[in-house]
PDB file of C-alpha atoms and ligand atoms in Angstrom:
ATOM      1  CA  MET A  63      47.377-137.739 213.074  1.00 52.00           C
ATOM      2  CA  ALA A  64      49.376-134.567 212.955  1.00 47.00           C
ATOM      3  CA  ASP A  65      48.624-133.759 209.392  1.00 61.00           C
ATOM      4  CA  TYR A  66      44.941-134.683 209.225  1.00 63.00           C
ATOM      5  CA  ASP A  67      42.531-131.985 208.384  1.00 70.00           C
ATOM      6  CA  PHE A  68      39.754-132.164 210.983  1.00 69.00           C
ATOM      7  CA  ASN A  69      37.559-129.649 209.179  1.00 81.00           C
ATOM      8  CA  ALA A  70      37.021-130.491 205.789  1.00 88.00           C
ATOM      9  CA  PRO A  71      34.070-132.801 205.098  1.00 93.00           C
ATOM     10  CA  ARG A  72      35.207-136.480 204.342  1.00 95.00           C
ATOM     11  CA  LEU A  73      33.473-138.692 201.726  1.00 95.00           C
ATOM     12  CA  PHE A  74      33.718-142.230 200.803  1.00 96.00           C
ATOM     13  CA  ILE A  75      33.594-142.232 196.755  1.00 96.00           C
ATOM     14  CA  ASP A  76      33.203-145.573 195.229  1.00 94.00           C
ATOM     15  CA  ALA A  77      35.564-144.922 192.312  1.00 95.00           C
ATOM     16  CA  PRO A  78      39.241-144.963 191.565  1.00 96.00           C
ATOM     17  CA  LEU A  79      40.947-141.690 192.501  1.00 97.00           C
ATOM     18  CA  ARG A  80      43.587-140.153 190.403  1.00 97.00           C
ATOM     19  CA  ALA A  81      45.065-136.747 189.850  1.00 97.00           C
ATOM     20  CA  GLY A  82      42.504-134.614 187.930  1.00 96.00           C
ATOM     21  CA  SER A  83      39.811-137.219 187.862  1.00 94.00           C
ATOM     22  CA  ARG A  84      36.184-136.038 187.638  1.00 95.00           C
ATOM     23  CA  ILE A  85      33.849-138.000 190.099  1.00 96.00           C
ATOM     24  CA  ALA A  86      30.174-137.179 189.342  1.00 93.00           C
ATOM     25  CA  LEU A  87      28.320-137.376 193.013  1.00 92.00           C
ATOM     26  CA  ASP A  88      25.084-139.105 193.289  1.00 90.00           C
ATOM     27  CA  ARG A  89      21.953-137.082 194.223  1.00 90.00           C
ATOM     28  CA  GLY A  90      22.312-137.887 198.151  1.00 90.00           C
ATOM     29  CA  GLN A  91      26.167-136.984 198.171  1.00 91.00           C
ATOM     30  CA  ALA A  92      25.360-133.997 195.988  1.00 91.00           C
ATOM     31  CA  ASN A  93      22.738-132.850 198.323  1.00 91.00           C
ATOM     32  CA  TYR A  94      24.696-133.490 201.391  1.00 91.00           C
ATOM     33  CA  LEU A  95      27.361-131.197 200.168  1.00 92.00           C
ATOM     34  CA  LEU A  96      25.644-128.473 198.282  1.00 91.00           C
ATOM     35  CA  ASN A  97      22.435-128.250 200.652  1.00 91.00           C
ATOM     36  CA  VAL A  98      23.359-129.529 204.127  1.00 93.00           C
ATOM     37  CA  LEU A  99      26.822-128.390 204.382  1.00 93.00           C
ATOM     38  CA  ARG A 100      26.333-125.727 201.851  1.00 93.00           C
ATOM     39  CA  LEU A 101      29.473-125.867 200.233  1.00 93.00           C
ATOM     40  CA  LYS A 102      30.566-123.605 197.104  1.00 93.00           C
ATOM     41  CA  ALA A 103      32.248-124.148 193.919  1.00 94.00           C
ATOM     42  CA  GLY A 104      36.049-124.713 194.563  1.00 95.00           C
ATOM     43  CA  GLU A 105      35.611-125.733 198.011  1.00 95.00           C
ATOM     44  CA  THR A 106      37.726-128.502 199.572  1.00 96.00           C
ATOM     45  CA  VAL A 107      36.361-132.100 200.302  1.00 96.00           C
ATOM     46  CA  LEU A 108      38.778-134.750 201.408  1.00 97.00           C
ATOM     47  CA  ILE A 109      37.710-138.108 199.656  1.00 97.00           C
ATOM     48  CA  PHE A 110      38.867-141.627 199.829  1.00 98.00           C
ATOM     49  CA  ASN A 111      37.978-144.983 198.378  1.00 98.00           C
ATOM     50  CA  GLY A 112      39.463-147.445 200.859  1.00 98.00           C
ATOM     51  CA  GLN A 113      42.237-148.028 198.094  1.00 97.00           C
ATOM     52  CA  ASP A 114      44.038-145.039 196.834  1.00 98.00           C
ATOM     53  CA  GLY A 115      44.358-143.161 199.966  1.00 98.00           C
ATOM     54  CA  GLU A 116      43.097-139.795 200.915  1.00 97.00           C
ATOM     55  CA  TRP A 117      42.817-137.044 198.122  1.00 97.00           C
ATOM     56  CA  ARG A 118      41.657-133.380 198.190  1.00 97.00           C
ATOM     57  CA  ALA A 119      39.062-132.668 196.190  1.00 97.00           C
ATOM     58  CA  GLU A 120      37.146-129.500 194.791  1.00 97.00           C
ATOM     59  CA  VAL A 121      33.615-128.916 194.454  1.00 96.00           C
ATOM     60  CA  ALA A 122      32.379-128.340 190.716  1.00 95.00           C
ATOM     61  CA  VAL A 123      28.693-127.229 191.293  1.00 85.00           C
ATOM     62  CA  GLU A 124      26.355-128.140 188.154  1.00 73.00           C
ATOM     63  CA  GLY A 125      23.319-126.309 188.933  1.00 73.00           C
ATOM     64  CA  ARG A 126      21.259-126.440 192.040  1.00 70.00           C
ATOM     65  CA  LYS A 127      21.108-130.222 192.436  1.00 77.00           C
ATOM     66  CA  ALA A 128      24.020-131.625 190.914  1.00 84.00           C
ATOM     67  CA  ALA A 129      27.736-131.576 191.795  1.00 90.00           C
ATOM     68  CA  ASP A 130      31.337-132.970 190.646  1.00 94.00           C
ATOM     69  CA  LEU A 131      34.236-133.203 192.583  1.00 96.00           C
ATOM     70  CA  VAL A 132      37.482-132.995 190.819  1.00 97.00           C
ATOM     71  CA  CYS A 133      40.422-134.842 192.385  1.00 97.00           C
ATOM     72  CA  MET A 134      43.485-132.227 193.239  1.00 97.00           C
ATOM     73  CA  GLU A 135      46.327-134.003 195.082  1.00 97.00           C
ATOM     74  CA  LEU A 136      46.762-136.847 197.334  1.00 97.00           C
ATOM     75  CA  THR A 137      46.734-135.640 201.309  1.00 96.00           C
ATOM     76  CA  ARG A 138      47.652-138.989 202.952  1.00 96.00           C
ATOM     77  CA  GLU A 139      48.841-142.330 201.473  1.00 97.00           C
ATOM     78  CA  GLN A 140      46.732-145.331 201.869  1.00 98.00           C
ATOM     79  CA  GLU A 141      47.151-147.177 205.141  1.00 95.00           C
ATOM     80  CA  PRO A 142      46.072-151.025 205.691  1.00 95.00           C
ATOM     81  CA  ALA A 143      42.979-151.807 208.240  1.00 95.00           C
ATOM     82  CA  PRO A 144      44.151-152.996 211.797  1.00 95.00           C
ATOM     83  CA  ASP A 145      44.878-156.738 211.817  1.00 96.00           C
ATOM     84  CA  VAL A 146      42.114-156.654 214.444  1.00 97.00           C
ATOM     85  CA  ILE A 147      39.062-158.900 213.710  1.00 98.00           C
ATOM     86  CA  TYR A 148      35.899-158.104 215.942  1.00 98.00           C
ATOM     87  CA  ALA A 149      33.992-161.064 216.154  1.00 98.00           C
ATOM     88  CA  PHE A 150      30.510-160.856 217.543  1.00 98.00           C
ATOM     89  CA  ALA A 151      27.008-162.068 218.131  1.00 97.00           C
ATOM     90  CA  PRO A 152      24.514-159.957 216.036  1.00 96.00           C
ATOM     91  CA  LEU A 153      22.348-157.922 217.719  1.00 94.00           C
ATOM     92  CA  LYS A 154      18.958-156.516 216.354  1.00 90.00           C
ATOM     93  CA  HIS A 155      18.538-153.302 214.305  1.00 88.00           C
ATOM     94  CA  ALA A 156      19.666-150.002 216.120  1.00 93.00           C
ATOM     95  CA  ARG A 157      22.089-151.666 218.531  1.00 94.00           C
ATOM     96  CA  LEU A 158      23.740-153.540 215.725  1.00 96.00           C
ATOM     97  CA  ASP A 159      24.235-150.239 213.844  1.00 97.00           C
ATOM     98  CA  TYR A 160      25.715-148.837 217.200  1.00 97.00           C
ATOM     99  CA  MET A 161      27.850-151.830 217.751  1.00 97.00           C
ATOM    100  CA  VAL A 162      29.659-151.766 214.145  1.00 98.00           C
ATOM    101  CA  GLN A 163      29.965-148.002 214.051  1.00 98.00           C
ATOM    102  CA  LYS A 164      31.879-147.958 217.561  1.00 98.00           C
ATOM    103  CA  ALA A 165      33.633-151.054 216.487  1.00 98.00           C
ATOM    104  CA  VAL A 166      34.913-149.233 213.494  1.00 98.00           C
ATOM    105  CA  GLU A 167      36.175-146.135 215.523  1.00 98.00           C
ATOM    106  CA  MET A 168      37.549-148.331 218.107  1.00 98.00           C
ATOM    107  CA  GLY A 169      39.874-149.687 215.130  1.00 97.00           C
ATOM    108  CA  ALA A 170      38.342-153.117 214.041  1.00 98.00           C
ATOM    109  CA  GLY A 171      39.748-154.205 210.659  1.00 98.00           C
ATOM    110  CA  ILE A 172      37.449-156.700 210.186  1.00 98.00           C
ATOM    111  CA  LEU A 173      33.781-157.201 211.502  1.00 98.00           C
ATOM    112  CA  GLN A 174      32.803-161.099 211.772  1.00 98.00           C
ATOM    113  CA  PRO A 175      29.245-161.788 212.861  1.00 98.00           C
ATOM    114  CA  VAL A 176      29.226-165.185 214.725  1.00 98.00           C
ATOM    115  CA  LEU A 177      26.258-167.321 215.491  1.00 97.00           C
ATOM    116  CA  THR A 178      25.962-168.869 218.841  1.00 97.00           C
ATOM    117  CA  ARG A 179      23.348-170.940 220.713  1.00 97.00           C
ATOM    118  CA  ARG A 180      21.893-167.805 222.271  1.00 96.00           C
ATOM    119  CA  THR A 181      22.318-165.312 219.346  1.00 95.00           C
ATOM    120  CA  GLN A 182      19.232-163.437 218.694  1.00 89.00           C
ATOM    121  CA  ALA A 183      19.459-162.145 215.500  1.00 84.00           C
ATOM    122  CA  THR A 184      20.536-164.951 213.050  1.00 76.00           C
ATOM    123  CA  ARG A 185      20.030-162.937 209.830  1.00 87.00           C
ATOM    124  CA  VAL A 186      22.467-160.031 209.172  1.00 94.00           C
ATOM    125  CA  ASN A 187      22.015-157.289 207.164  1.00 96.00           C
ATOM    126  CA  LEU A 188      25.507-157.206 205.362  1.00 97.00           C
ATOM    127  CA  ASP A 189      24.748-154.145 203.382  1.00 97.00           C
ATOM    128  CA  ARG A 190      23.505-152.014 206.314  1.00 97.00           C
ATOM    129  CA  MET A 191      26.656-153.033 208.344  1.00 98.00           C
ATOM    130  CA  ARG A 192      28.747-151.975 205.253  1.00 98.00           C
ATOM    131  CA  SER A 193      26.987-148.344 204.950  1.00 97.00           C
ATOM    132  CA  ASN A 194      27.610-148.335 208.883  1.00 98.00           C
ATOM    133  CA  ALA A 195      31.190-149.179 208.487  1.00 98.00           C
ATOM    134  CA  ILE A 196      31.496-146.458 205.615  1.00 97.00           C
ATOM    135  CA  GLU A 197      29.768-143.847 207.761  1.00 96.00           C
ATOM    136  CA  ALA A 198      31.994-144.434 210.614  1.00 98.00           C
ATOM    137  CA  ALA A 199      35.124-144.300 208.648  1.00 98.00           C
ATOM    138  CA  GLU A 200      33.905-141.068 207.241  1.00 96.00           C
ATOM    139  CA  GLN A 201      33.732-139.717 210.406  1.00 95.00           C
ATOM    140  CA  CYS A 202      36.531-140.942 212.214  1.00 95.00           C
ATOM    141  CA  GLY A 203      39.131-140.412 209.391  1.00 95.00           C
ATOM    142  CA  ILE A 204      40.401-143.976 208.865  1.00 97.00           C
ATOM    143  CA  LEU A 205      41.246-144.765 205.119  1.00 97.00           C
ATOM    144  CA  ALA A 206      40.709-148.514 204.963  1.00 98.00           C
ATOM    145  CA  ILE A 207      36.930-149.660 205.268  1.00 98.00           C
ATOM    146  CA  PRO A 208      36.868-152.574 207.424  1.00 98.00           C
ATOM    147  CA  GLY A 209      35.952-155.720 205.877  1.00 98.00           C
ATOM    148  CA  VAL A 210      32.511-156.899 206.667  1.00 98.00           C
ATOM    149  CA  ARG A 211      32.075-160.890 206.707  1.00 98.00           C
ATOM    150  CA  GLU A 212      29.275-162.909 206.151  1.00 97.00           C
ATOM    151  CA  GLU A 213      27.815-164.201 209.457  1.00 97.00           C
ATOM    152  CA  GLU A 214      29.489-167.706 210.576  1.00 96.00           C
ATOM    153  CA  ASP A 215      28.896-170.459 213.041  1.00 97.00           C
ATOM    154  CA  LEU A 216      31.445-169.671 216.001  1.00 98.00           C
ATOM    155  CA  GLY A 217      32.858-173.177 215.765  1.00 98.00           C
ATOM    156  CA  ARG A 218      33.508-172.653 211.967  1.00 98.00           C
ATOM    157  CA  PHE A 219      35.084-169.021 212.538  1.00 98.00           C
ATOM    158  CA  LEU A 220      37.150-170.554 215.072  1.00 98.00           C
ATOM    159  CA  LYS A 221      38.392-173.303 212.778  1.00 98.00           C
ATOM    160  CA  GLY A 222      39.134-170.810 210.215  1.00 97.00           C
ATOM    161  CA  LEU A 223      41.353-168.721 212.441  1.00 97.00           C
ATOM    162  CA  GLU A 224      45.181-168.968 212.024  1.00 96.00           C
ATOM    163  CA  LYS A 225      46.837-170.601 214.848  1.00 95.00           C
ATOM    164  CA  GLU A 226      48.956-167.545 215.733  1.00 94.00           C
ATOM    165  CA  ARG A 227      46.031-165.490 216.145  1.00 96.00           C
ATOM    166  CA  LEU A 228      45.456-164.080 219.692  1.00 96.00           C
ATOM    167  CA  VAL A 229      41.813-164.647 220.556  1.00 97.00           C
ATOM    168  CA  VAL A 230      40.758-161.867 223.251  1.00 97.00           C
ATOM    169  CA  PHE A 231      37.614-163.989 224.571  1.00 98.00           C
ATOM    170  CA  CYS A 232      35.339-161.660 226.658  1.00 98.00           C
ATOM    171  CA  ASP A 233      33.522-163.656 229.175  1.00 97.00           C
ATOM    172  CA  GLU A 234      31.241-162.389 231.833  1.00 92.00           C
ATOM    173  CA  ASN A 235      32.014-165.782 233.735  1.00 93.00           C
ATOM    174  CA  ALA A 236      35.752-164.896 233.711  1.00 93.00           C
ATOM    175  CA  PRO A 237      36.899-164.409 237.294  1.00 92.00           C
ATOM    176  CA  VAL A 238      37.464-160.608 237.541  1.00 91.00           C
ATOM    177  CA  SER A 239      41.061-159.726 237.250  1.00 93.00           C
ATOM    178  CA  ASN A 240      42.718-156.896 235.749  1.00 95.00           C
ATOM    179  CA  PRO A 241      42.240-157.234 231.864  1.00 96.00           C
ATOM    180  CA  VAL A 242      45.115-154.724 231.270  1.00 95.00           C
ATOM    181  CA  GLU A 243      47.481-156.886 233.149  1.00 95.00           C
ATOM    182  CA  ALA A 244      46.372-160.090 231.172  1.00 95.00           C
ATOM    183  CA  LEU A 245      46.866-158.871 228.051  1.00 95.00           C
ATOM    184  CA  ALA A 246      50.320-156.854 228.987  1.00 94.00           C
ATOM    185  CA  LYS A 247      51.661-160.288 229.984  1.00 92.00           C
ATOM    186  CA  LEU A 248      51.396-161.338 226.220  1.00 90.00           C
ATOM    187  CA  GLY A 249      53.870-158.869 225.131  1.00 77.00           C
ATOM    188  CA  ASN A 250      53.178-156.267 222.715  1.00 68.00           C
ATOM    189  CA  LYS A 251      54.120-157.886 219.224  1.00 68.00           C
ATOM    190  CA  GLN A 252      50.930-160.071 218.119  1.00 72.00           C
ATOM    191  CA  ALA A 253      50.277-161.708 214.764  1.00 80.00           C
ATOM    192  CA  GLY A 254      47.143-160.301 214.580  1.00 94.00           C
ATOM    193  CA  LEU A 255      44.134-160.308 216.979  1.00 96.00           C
ATOM    194  CA  ALA A 256      40.402-161.468 217.213  1.00 98.00           C
ATOM    195  CA  VAL A 257      38.098-159.888 219.806  1.00 98.00           C
ATOM    196  CA  ILE A 258      35.013-162.169 220.998  1.00 98.00           C
ATOM    197  CA  VAL A 259      32.043-160.818 222.244  1.00 98.00           C
ATOM    198  CA  GLY A 260      28.721-162.991 223.159  1.00 97.00           C
ATOM    199  CA  PRO A 261      25.338-162.503 222.796  1.00 96.00           C
ATOM    200  CA  GLU A 262      22.713-160.998 225.429  1.00 93.00           C
ATOM    201  CA  GLY A 263      22.123-164.414 226.601  1.00 94.00           C
ATOM    202  CA  GLY A 264      25.916-164.994 227.215  1.00 96.00           C
ATOM    203  CA  PHE A 265      27.833-167.979 226.195  1.00 97.00           C
ATOM    204  CA  THR A 266      27.417-171.724 226.848  1.00 97.00           C
ATOM    205  CA  ASP A 267      29.966-173.805 228.532  1.00 97.00           C
ATOM    206  CA  GLN A 268      30.266-175.648 225.356  1.00 97.00           C
ATOM    207  CA  GLU A 269      30.948-172.729 223.604  1.00 98.00           C
ATOM    208  CA  ARG A 270      33.302-171.383 226.319  1.00 97.00           C
ATOM    209  CA  ALA A 271      35.124-174.524 225.721  1.00 97.00           C
ATOM    210  CA  LEU A 272      35.302-174.102 222.286  1.00 97.00           C
ATOM    211  CA  VAL A 273      36.869-170.762 222.348  1.00 98.00           C
ATOM    212  CA  ALA A 274      39.372-171.736 225.116  1.00 97.00           C
ATOM    213  CA  ALA A 275      40.656-174.890 222.595  1.00 97.00           C
ATOM    214  CA  HIS A 276      42.109-172.379 220.219  1.00 97.00           C
ATOM    215  CA  GLU A 277      45.738-172.503 220.427  1.00 95.00           C
ATOM    216  CA  ARG A 278      46.522-168.791 221.568  1.00 95.00           C
ATOM    217  CA  CYS A 279      43.145-167.568 223.656  1.00 96.00           C
ATOM    218  CA  VAL A 280      43.084-165.182 226.464  1.00 96.00           C
ATOM    219  CA  CYS A 281      39.743-165.152 228.390  1.00 96.00           C
ATOM    220  CA  VAL A 282      39.190-161.668 229.848  1.00 97.00           C
ATOM    221  CA  SER A 283      36.717-160.042 232.336  1.00 96.00           C
ATOM    222  CA  LEU A 284      35.320-156.420 231.641  1.00 97.00           C
ATOM    223  CA  GLY A 285      35.008-155.857 235.553  1.00 96.00           C
ATOM    224  CA  PRO A 286      32.392-156.791 238.187  1.00 95.00           C
ATOM    225  CA  ARG A 287      29.489-155.555 236.149  1.00 96.00           C
ATOM    226  CA  ILE A 288      27.565-157.441 233.414  1.00 96.00           C
ATOM    227  CA  LEU A 289      27.786-154.953 230.012  1.00 97.00           C
ATOM    228  CA  ARG A 290      25.338-154.851 227.322  1.00 96.00           C
ATOM    229  CA  ALA A 291      27.033-156.469 224.365  1.00 96.00           C
ATOM    230  CA  ASP A 292      27.552-152.846 222.589  1.00 96.00           C
ATOM    231  CA  THR A 293      29.152-151.671 225.755  1.00 97.00           C
ATOM    232  CA  ALA A 294      31.315-154.501 225.811  1.00 98.00           C
ATOM    233  CA  ALA A 295      32.513-153.970 222.192  1.00 98.00           C
ATOM    234  CA  VAL A 296      33.687-150.691 222.922  1.00 98.00           C
ATOM    235  CA  ALA A 297      35.419-151.526 226.424  1.00 98.00           C
ATOM    236  CA  ALA A 298      37.043-154.693 225.125  1.00 98.00           C
ATOM    237  CA  LEU A 299      38.442-152.778 221.882  1.00 98.00           C
ATOM    238  CA  ALA A 300      39.670-150.050 224.009  1.00 98.00           C
ATOM    239  CA  ILE A 301      41.819-152.463 226.430  1.00 97.00           C
ATOM    240  CA  VAL A 302      43.024-154.124 223.284  1.00 96.00           C
ATOM    241  CA  GLN A 303      44.178-151.121 221.612  1.00 95.00           C
ATOM    242  CA  SER A 304      45.743-149.447 224.652  1.00 94.00           C
ATOM    243  CA  VAL A 305      47.780-152.598 225.461  1.00 94.00           C
ATOM    244  CA  LEU A 306      48.222-154.495 222.012  1.00 94.00           C
ATOM    245  CA  GLY A 307      46.970-152.404 219.241  1.00 92.00           C
ATOM    246  CA  ASP A 308      47.441-148.948 217.986  1.00 91.00           C
ATOM    247  CA  TRP A 309      46.890-146.875 220.776  1.00 91.00           C
ATOM    248  CA  ASN A 310      50.268-148.179 222.346  1.00 83.00           C
TER     249      ASN A 310
HETATM  250  N1  LIG B 484      23.926-163.117 229.667  1.00 85.73           N
HETATM  251  C1  LIG B 484      24.711-162.970 230.193  1.00 85.73           C
HETATM  252  C2  LIG B 484      25.407-161.177 229.715  1.00 85.73           C
HETATM  253  C3  LIG B 484      26.067-161.400 228.337  1.00 85.73           C
HETATM  254  S1  LIG B 484      26.293-159.635 228.166  1.00 85.73           S
HETATM  255  C4  LIG B 484      24.232-162.551 231.576  1.00 85.73           C
HETATM  256  O1  LIG B 484      23.052-161.799 231.678  1.00 85.73           O
HETATM  257  O2  LIG B 484      24.665-163.171 232.502  1.00 85.73           O
HETATM  258  C5  LIG B 484      26.828-159.755 226.189  1.00 85.73           C
HETATM  259  C6  LIG B 484      28.449-160.091 226.077  1.00 85.73           C
HETATM  260  O3  LIG B 484      29.026-159.073 226.428  1.00 85.73           O
HETATM  261  C7  LIG B 484      28.928-161.311 226.916  1.00 85.73           C
HETATM  262  O4  LIG B 484      28.720-162.688 226.157  1.00 85.73           O
HETATM  263  C8  LIG B 484      30.660-161.189 227.141  1.00 85.73           C
HETATM  264  O5  LIG B 484      31.035-161.455 225.372  1.00 85.73           O
HETATM  265  C9  LIG B 484      30.738-159.381 227.146  1.00 85.73           C
HETATM  266  N2  LIG B 484      30.616-159.139 228.421  1.00 85.73           N
HETATM  267  C10 LIG B 484      29.578-158.245 229.135  1.00 85.73           C
HETATM  268  N3  LIG B 484      29.965-158.054 230.583  1.00 85.73           N
HETATM  269  C11 LIG B 484      31.349-158.432 230.365  1.00 85.73           C
HETATM  270  C12 LIG B 484      32.203-158.613 231.633  1.00 85.73           C
HETATM  271  N4  LIG B 484      31.982-158.103 232.560  1.00 85.73           N
HETATM  272  N5  LIG B 484      33.354-159.388 231.333  1.00 85.73           N
HETATM  273  C13 LIG B 484      33.649-159.927 230.124  1.00 85.73           C
HETATM  274  N6  LIG B 484      32.760-159.788 229.095  1.00 85.73           N
HETATM  275  C14 LIG B 484      31.588-159.246 229.398  1.00 85.73           C
END
């Protein structure tokens, strides 16, 4: 991240980005830049749309409540999202918001809610997940917005996975053993990963058997304590990224 500008505000823009293009900001974005950050005409904002890389843009102020951005130059080329599916039993409200934001910061490329026997939240607000993913992307400096998939039954999700994809199954019933060693044994070149974290009520034995039947599956323990699902998300992704992913 050597050439990353940590100081300039970053904004996701839902429009194509080209040198010279002028982007009309919506009221919320204009208010944020002009009144919260107190930016003045000519100041820099970094913008990205998930496809065209990151651009330096300048603020063009139109009165007190409106502003445009003018796209100046490309600062970073577009990069793909990591090939990491984060599959999780959806939680309710604020804890789901938290989990989505943290999973994005930790480098999940796809967010996949999976419904299990003991999942409590069965309706997932995908728009809310998307806006949490965008907010986290703005904050953590990534250029690809993780894909938000519709909720799916665990069995169907597993059926749809490529056989070569390595499933990292986080199970509090797994015998405690070092998860770093378990993953390191697999070598660090993986054809994509899927990390699965269950609901507050845990998995049923039938579900455990279903996951274990996937061609490439490693069952990991996250230590001797039961973690809440949102904590397990961060712990699991930290281990996966440090052994098999982009921390390595
Ligand atoms: N119902 C369980 C806890 C489930 S915790 C119980 O009370 O016994 C929610 C999810 O977080 C689990 O399904 C698992 O995916 C993950 N998790 C929590 N603690 C874990 C641990 N120590 N090792 C592996 N996974 C864990």
